[in-house]
Short mmCIF file of C-alpha atoms and ligand atoms in Angstrom, two decimals:
data_model
loop_
_atom_site.label_atom_id
_atom_site.label_comp_id
_atom_site.label_asym_id
_atom_site.label_seq_id
_atom_site.Cartn_x
_atom_site.Cartn_y
_atom_site.Cartn_z
CA MET B 1 -72.72 129.15 212.21
CA THR B 2 -76.13 128.16 210.94
CA ALA B 3 -76.70 124.43 210.89
CA ARG B 4 -77.58 122.52 207.77
CA ILE B 5 -81.10 121.15 208.30
CA ILE B 6 -81.25 117.38 207.83
CA ASP B 7 -84.44 116.97 205.83
CA GLY B 8 -85.83 113.72 207.22
CA LYS B 9 -88.97 114.00 205.13
CA THR B 10 -87.10 114.01 201.83
CA ILE B 11 -84.55 111.39 202.91
CA ALA B 12 -87.42 109.15 204.08
CA ALA B 13 -89.32 109.69 200.81
CA ASN B 14 -86.24 108.58 198.85
CA LEU B 15 -85.89 105.44 200.95
CA ARG B 16 -89.60 104.67 200.65
CA GLY B 17 -89.32 105.04 196.88
CA LYS B 18 -86.48 102.50 196.80
CA ILE B 19 -88.47 100.14 199.03
CA ALA B 20 -91.50 100.42 196.72
CA GLY B 21 -89.24 99.54 193.76
CA GLU B 22 -87.91 96.49 195.59
CA VAL B 23 -91.44 95.42 196.59
CA ALA B 24 -92.53 95.60 192.93
CA ARG B 25 -89.49 93.54 191.91
CA LEU B 26 -90.18 90.89 194.58
CA GLN B 27 -93.79 90.65 193.51
CA ALA B 28 -92.84 90.17 189.85
CA ALA B 29 -89.96 87.77 190.49
CA HIS B 30 -91.21 85.80 193.53
CA ARG B 31 -94.96 86.62 193.89
CA LEU B 32 -94.04 87.98 197.29
CA VAL B 33 -96.04 90.92 198.71
CA PRO B 34 -94.65 91.81 202.15
CA GLY B 35 -97.37 92.26 204.75
CA ILE B 36 -97.39 93.93 208.15
CA ALA B 37 -99.96 93.59 210.92
CA VAL B 38 -100.35 96.61 213.18
CA VAL B 39 -102.16 95.96 216.45
CA GLN B 40 -103.55 98.90 218.41
CA VAL B 41 -105.15 98.55 221.81
CA GLY B 42 -107.43 101.39 222.87
CA ASP B 43 -107.81 104.87 221.45
CA ASN B 44 -104.71 106.84 222.45
CA PRO B 45 -104.93 109.79 219.99
CA ALA B 46 -101.15 109.93 219.39
CA SER B 47 -101.09 106.17 218.68
CA SER B 48 -104.08 106.50 216.32
CA VAL B 49 -102.30 109.19 214.27
CA TYR B 50 -99.14 107.09 214.18
CA VAL B 51 -101.00 103.91 213.16
CA ARG B 52 -102.86 105.76 210.38
CA THR B 53 -99.59 107.24 209.05
CA LYS B 54 -97.96 103.80 209.12
CA SER B 55 -100.84 102.11 207.29
CA LYS B 56 -100.79 104.78 204.57
CA ALA B 57 -97.02 104.39 204.10
CA VAL B 58 -97.36 100.58 203.94
CA ALA B 59 -99.99 100.83 201.20
CA GLU B 60 -97.93 103.40 199.24
CA ALA B 61 -94.95 101.02 199.30
CA GLY B 62 -97.11 98.32 197.70
CA MET B 63 -97.16 96.20 200.86
CA ARG B 64 -100.18 94.72 202.60
CA ALA B 65 -101.42 96.24 205.85
CA PHE B 66 -103.49 94.22 208.29
CA ASP B 67 -104.82 96.56 210.97
CA HIS B 68 -106.24 95.19 214.22
CA LYS B 69 -107.90 97.51 216.69
CA LEU B 70 -108.77 96.08 220.09
CA ALA B 71 -110.78 97.67 222.90
CA ASP B 72 -108.94 99.38 225.75
CA ASN B 73 -110.22 96.75 228.22
CA VAL B 74 -109.11 93.74 226.15
CA GLY B 75 -107.64 90.90 228.21
CA GLU B 76 -104.01 89.81 227.93
CA ALA B 77 -105.07 86.30 226.80
CA GLU B 78 -107.06 87.72 223.89
CA LEU B 79 -104.14 89.86 222.73
CA LEU B 80 -101.73 86.92 223.03
CA ALA B 81 -104.16 84.77 221.00
CA LEU B 82 -104.16 87.41 218.23
CA VAL B 83 -100.34 87.52 218.25
CA ALA B 84 -100.26 83.70 217.94
CA LYS B 85 -102.66 83.88 214.99
CA LEU B 86 -100.51 86.52 213.26
CA ASN B 87 -97.35 84.48 213.95
CA ALA B 88 -98.94 81.59 212.05
CA ASP B 89 -100.28 83.71 209.15
CA GLU B 90 -98.04 83.38 206.08
CA GLN B 91 -99.30 86.67 204.61
CA VAL B 92 -98.04 88.51 207.68
CA ASN B 93 -94.27 89.08 207.54
CA GLY B 94 -94.12 91.74 210.24
CA ILE B 95 -96.04 92.27 213.48
CA LEU B 96 -96.12 95.53 215.36
CA VAL B 97 -98.00 95.96 218.62
CA GLN B 98 -98.37 99.67 219.27
CA LEU B 99 -97.05 100.67 222.71
CA PRO B 100 -97.89 101.70 225.40
CA LEU B 101 -100.39 98.96 226.31
CA PRO B 102 -103.03 99.39 229.04
CA PRO B 103 -102.08 98.33 232.59
CA GLN B 104 -103.89 94.95 232.58
CA ILE B 105 -101.46 93.77 229.88
CA ASP B 106 -97.83 92.82 230.48
CA SER B 107 -96.04 94.48 227.52
CA GLN B 108 -92.92 92.34 227.92
CA LYS B 109 -95.01 89.17 227.72
CA VAL B 110 -96.65 90.38 224.50
CA ILE B 111 -93.33 91.41 222.93
CA ALA B 112 -91.82 88.03 223.83
CA ALA B 113 -94.80 86.25 222.21
CA ILE B 114 -94.10 87.79 218.77
CA ASP B 115 -92.18 85.49 216.42
CA PRO B 116 -88.67 87.09 216.43
CA ALA B 117 -88.55 86.66 212.63
CA LYS B 118 -91.63 88.93 212.37
CA ASP B 119 -90.56 91.37 215.10
CA VAL B 120 -90.29 94.48 212.86
CA ASP B 121 -90.12 96.74 215.93
CA GLY B 122 -86.95 94.90 216.99
CA PHE B 123 -88.01 94.78 220.64
CA HIS B 124 -88.03 90.98 221.14
CA PRO B 125 -85.31 89.93 223.65
CA LEU B 126 -83.84 87.59 221.03
CA ASN B 127 -83.36 90.47 218.56
CA THR B 128 -82.06 92.72 221.35
CA GLY B 129 -79.53 90.02 222.25
CA ARG B 130 -78.54 89.47 218.63
CA GLN B 131 -77.93 93.20 218.26
CA ALA B 132 -75.89 93.36 221.46
CA THR B 133 -73.70 90.46 220.34
CA GLY B 134 -73.21 91.75 216.80
CA LEU B 135 -75.41 89.19 215.03
CA ALA B 136 -77.81 90.07 212.22
CA GLY B 137 -81.39 90.62 213.34
CA LEU B 138 -84.23 93.11 213.23
CA VAL B 139 -83.21 96.45 214.76
CA PRO B 140 -85.63 99.01 216.31
CA CYS B 141 -86.86 101.53 213.74
CA THR B 142 -86.20 104.86 215.50
CA PRO B 143 -82.54 104.11 216.35
CA LEU B 144 -82.02 102.83 212.81
CA ALA B 145 -83.56 106.06 211.51
CA CYS B 146 -81.18 108.12 213.69
CA VAL B 147 -78.10 106.35 212.35
CA ILE B 148 -79.22 106.65 208.71
CA LEU B 149 -79.79 110.40 209.22
CA ALA B 150 -76.38 110.85 210.90
CA LYS B 151 -74.79 109.04 207.97
CA THR B 152 -76.24 111.57 205.53
CA VAL B 153 -73.80 114.02 207.15
CA HIS B 154 -70.87 111.69 207.96
CA ALA B 155 -70.12 108.92 205.48
CA SER B 156 -68.40 107.11 208.35
CA LEU B 157 -69.12 107.41 212.08
CA GLU B 158 -65.88 105.67 212.98
CA GLY B 159 -64.02 107.28 215.87
CA LEU B 160 -66.60 110.06 216.34
CA GLU B 161 -67.64 110.97 219.90
CA ALA B 162 -71.34 110.10 220.12
CA VAL B 163 -73.50 111.08 223.09
CA VAL B 164 -76.98 109.57 223.42
CA ILE B 165 -79.24 111.25 225.98
CA GLY B 166 -81.79 108.67 227.09
CA ARG B 167 -81.49 104.96 227.91
CA SER B 168 -84.92 103.58 227.07
CA ASN B 169 -85.20 100.10 225.59
CA ILE B 170 -86.88 101.47 222.49
CA VAL B 171 -84.52 104.35 221.63
CA GLY B 172 -81.47 105.10 223.78
CA LYS B 173 -80.03 101.62 224.41
CA PRO B 174 -80.48 100.16 220.91
CA LEU B 175 -79.21 103.43 219.40
CA ALA B 176 -76.05 103.21 221.49
CA GLN B 177 -75.53 99.63 220.26
CA LEU B 178 -75.95 100.67 216.64
CA LEU B 179 -73.45 103.51 217.07
CA LEU B 180 -70.98 101.15 218.70
CA ALA B 181 -71.37 98.80 215.74
CA GLN B 182 -70.45 101.80 213.54
CA ASN B 183 -67.26 102.22 215.62
CA ALA B 184 -68.32 105.50 217.22
CA THR B 185 -67.13 106.16 220.79
CA VAL B 186 -70.41 106.10 222.68
CA THR B 187 -71.58 107.71 225.93
CA ILE B 188 -75.10 107.08 227.21
CA ALA B 189 -76.43 109.91 229.40
CA HIS B 190 -79.62 109.80 231.49
CA SER B 191 -81.42 111.57 234.31
CA LYS B 192 -78.68 110.75 236.83
CA THR B 193 -75.81 111.95 234.61
CA ARG B 194 -73.74 114.67 236.29
CA ASN B 195 -73.10 117.86 234.35
CA LEU B 196 -75.03 116.81 231.27
CA ALA B 197 -74.14 120.01 229.41
CA ALA B 198 -70.40 119.26 229.70
CA VAL B 199 -70.94 115.66 228.55
CA CYS B 200 -72.89 116.92 225.53
CA ARG B 201 -70.20 119.47 224.65
CA ARG B 202 -67.83 116.55 223.92
CA ALA B 203 -70.13 115.17 221.24
CA ASP B 204 -69.42 115.21 217.53
CA LEU B 205 -72.79 113.44 217.29
CA LEU B 206 -75.50 114.28 219.81
CA PHE B 207 -78.77 112.28 219.98
CA ALA B 208 -81.54 113.60 222.24
CA ALA B 209 -84.19 111.02 223.25
CA ILE B 210 -85.43 112.49 226.51
CA GLY B 211 -89.09 113.45 226.16
CA ARG B 212 -88.57 117.00 227.52
CA PRO B 213 -89.45 119.96 225.31
CA GLU B 214 -86.44 121.99 224.09
CA TYR B 215 -84.27 120.67 226.92
CA VAL B 216 -80.94 120.69 225.07
CA ARG B 217 -79.64 124.27 224.85
CA GLY B 218 -77.36 126.00 222.37
CA ASP B 219 -74.42 126.27 224.80
CA TRP B 220 -74.41 122.45 225.25
CA ILE B 221 -73.33 121.96 221.65
CA LYS B 222 -69.80 121.56 220.31
CA PRO B 223 -69.51 123.95 217.34
CA GLY B 224 -70.13 122.05 214.12
CA ALA B 225 -71.64 118.98 215.82
CA THR B 226 -74.40 116.91 214.24
CA VAL B 227 -77.54 116.91 216.39
CA ILE B 228 -80.34 114.36 215.96
CA ASP B 229 -83.52 115.24 217.84
CA VAL B 230 -85.71 112.22 218.60
CA GLY B 231 -88.12 114.03 220.93
CA ILE B 232 -91.78 114.53 220.15
CA ASN B 233 -93.38 116.86 222.68
CA ARG B 234 -96.77 118.55 222.48
CA VAL B 235 -96.68 122.09 223.92
CA ALA B 236 -99.08 125.04 223.90
CA GLY B 237 -98.25 127.35 221.01
CA ASP B 238 -99.54 130.79 220.05
CA GLY B 239 -103.14 131.27 221.11
CA GLY B 240 -103.02 127.99 223.08
CA LYS B 241 -102.96 125.96 219.85
CA PRO B 242 -100.85 122.83 220.46
CA ARG B 243 -97.63 122.42 218.52
CA ILE B 244 -94.97 119.76 218.39
CA VAL B 245 -91.38 120.48 219.48
CA GLY B 246 -88.36 118.27 219.95
CA ASP B 247 -86.02 117.73 222.90
CA VAL B 248 -83.66 120.31 221.40
CA ALA B 249 -84.05 124.10 221.53
CA PHE B 250 -84.01 124.28 217.74
CA ALA B 251 -83.35 128.00 217.10
CA GLU B 252 -80.48 128.18 219.63
CA VAL B 253 -78.87 124.90 218.64
CA ALA B 254 -79.08 125.74 214.92
CA GLN B 255 -76.70 128.68 215.62
CA VAL B 256 -73.95 126.33 216.87
CA ALA B 257 -74.46 122.88 215.33
CA GLY B 258 -73.16 121.87 211.90
CA ALA B 259 -76.27 119.84 211.09
CA LEU B 260 -79.58 119.36 212.86
CA THR B 261 -82.83 117.45 212.39
CA PRO B 262 -86.07 119.45 212.66
CA VAL B 263 -89.14 118.37 214.65
CA PRO B 264 -91.43 117.58 212.96
CA GLY B 265 -89.84 116.42 209.71
CA GLY B 266 -86.70 114.71 211.00
CA VAL B 267 -86.55 111.38 212.82
CA GLY B 268 -90.36 110.81 212.70
CA PRO B 269 -90.77 110.24 208.94
CA MET B 270 -87.53 108.28 208.83
CA THR B 271 -88.82 105.94 211.57
CA ILE B 272 -91.79 105.02 209.36
CA ALA B 273 -89.48 104.40 206.39
CA CYS B 274 -87.35 102.12 208.62
CA LEU B 275 -90.46 100.16 209.61
CA LEU B 276 -91.08 99.49 205.91
CA LEU B 277 -87.43 98.54 205.49
CA ASN B 278 -87.64 96.09 208.42
CA THR B 279 -90.82 94.56 206.97
CA LEU B 280 -89.11 94.09 203.62
CA THR B 281 -86.02 92.60 205.31
CA ALA B 282 -88.19 90.24 207.39
CA ALA B 283 -90.21 89.14 204.35
CA CYS B 284 -87.03 88.37 202.36
CA ALA B 285 -85.49 86.42 205.27
CA GLN B 286 -88.69 84.39 205.74
CA LYS B 287 -88.67 83.42 202.04
CA GLY B 288 -84.94 82.60 202.03
CA LEU B 289 -84.16 85.56 199.75
CA PRO B 290 -81.13 87.85 200.21
CA ALA B 291 -81.59 90.95 202.37
CA PRO B 292 -82.50 94.06 200.34
CA ASN B 293 -79.49 96.25 199.60
CA LEU B 294 -80.94 99.76 199.56
P1 NAP Q 1 -88.49 107.38 227.89
O1 NAP Q 1 -88.71 105.90 227.91
O2 NAP Q 1 -89.32 108.24 228.77
O3 NAP Q 1 -86.95 107.64 228.23
C1 NAP Q 1 -86.46 108.93 228.42
C2 NAP Q 1 -85.01 108.88 228.79
O4 NAP Q 1 -84.56 110.21 228.98
C3 NAP Q 1 -84.73 108.09 230.07
O5 NAP Q 1 -83.63 107.25 229.90
C4 NAP Q 1 -84.44 109.18 231.10
O6 NAP Q 1 -83.47 108.86 232.08
C5 NAP Q 1 -83.87 110.29 230.23
N1 NAP Q 1 -84.11 111.57 230.86
C6 NAP Q 1 -85.26 112.07 231.35
N2 NAP Q 1 -85.06 113.30 231.89
C7 NAP Q 1 -83.75 113.55 231.75
C8 NAP Q 1 -82.93 114.63 232.12
N3 NAP Q 1 -83.41 115.70 232.76
N4 NAP Q 1 -81.63 114.59 231.83
C9 NAP Q 1 -81.10 113.52 231.19
N5 NAP Q 1 -81.83 112.45 230.82
C10 NAP Q 1 -83.13 112.47 231.10
O7 NAP Q 1 -88.65 107.98 226.42
P2 NAP Q 1 -88.40 107.30 224.98
O8 NAP Q 1 -89.49 106.34 224.70
O9 NAP Q 1 -86.98 106.86 224.85
O10 NAP Q 1 -88.64 108.58 224.05
C11 NAP Q 1 -87.87 109.76 224.16
C12 NAP Q 1 -88.46 110.84 223.27
O11 NAP Q 1 -88.43 110.38 221.93
C13 NAP Q 1 -89.93 111.15 223.55
O12 NAP Q 1 -90.14 112.52 223.30
C14 NAP Q 1 -90.68 110.33 222.53
O13 NAP Q 1 -91.94 110.87 222.20
C15 NAP Q 1 -89.73 110.40 221.37
N6 NAP Q 1 -89.83 109.29 220.40
C16 NAP Q 1 -89.85 109.63 219.09
C17 NAP Q 1 -89.90 108.65 218.13
C18 NAP Q 1 -89.89 109.04 216.68
O14 NAP Q 1 -90.26 108.27 215.83
N7 NAP Q 1 -89.43 110.26 216.36
C19 NAP Q 1 -89.94 107.31 218.50
C20 NAP Q 1 -89.87 106.99 219.86
C21 NAP Q 1 -89.81 108.00 220.81
P3 NAP Q 1 -83.70 107.72 233.21
O15 NAP Q 1 -83.53 106.41 232.50
O16 NAP Q 1 -82.63 107.98 234.18
O17 NAP Q 1 -85.08 107.94 233.73
#
């Protein structure tokens, strides 16, 4: 078998096009231009690339981007003061503080300071709790991206065996909650899971969010399974030139899986599209307008 490649880039471009259409409609009908503030602390090169890509996508969707770059040695109080200012700013519908933050700053404190209505990353404990109890709220972008991509293969996830490798607060746990809400049968695996390969072989849907290059091998895959690779790992390529690979051994897994996301070009672009979607959803909710139905 050779897996169908799930083209995250094209699927994301379609979603971004729909979002741009909805933004234009909101502007014409309600004079509403959704705005997102992206706060970056320090100069982490990966974060800088990500922030630039986000800002470009925000502008292309017709939304407003407010970028704030703070020095690596900024104090926690100063960052919290900026968050408070953004919470109060009516032009700002979404606030994203790029993680990780430097050690002098308590990330949990900063996340908890963001107005939950503007928490487009979906990391605020109130949104996490709403998700866990089945209430509407803002959902983290990468897990949302994973589910949308899986649903391009399976119209319904109901009853499917889903295995999520990874239990981080930003990917694994919220992804498992989303899959549960879709009525999948969910297993969360992690570094202490025994016989991970056998657990994975049960999966109709396998999600890898580990942070280890090409860790998931071809013989871990149930023939025909859908595999969503969240990993972004920088490795030395030919001639020492760095290249990006996922958590899944792509060439091997493609021989067994039914469908597979590539890295790059899978979950990454879809995550950005979901950030735009969350910003649009947040802006509509703040103005008392119905949630966008895209
Ligand atoms: P993380 O916080 O480091 O969590 C990694 C998880 O993988 C942990 O739960 C860990 O288990 C588990 N794990 C580590 N080694 C394992 C092993 N040998 N066997 C089984 N499980 C193992 O990472 P993250 O933030 O969730 O990110 C995961 C990957 O996704 C990274 O490559 C990251 O760059 C990527 N990512 C991509 C996007 C995107 O937009 N595409 C967004 C976010 C993250 P324990 O809990 O037991 O330690």
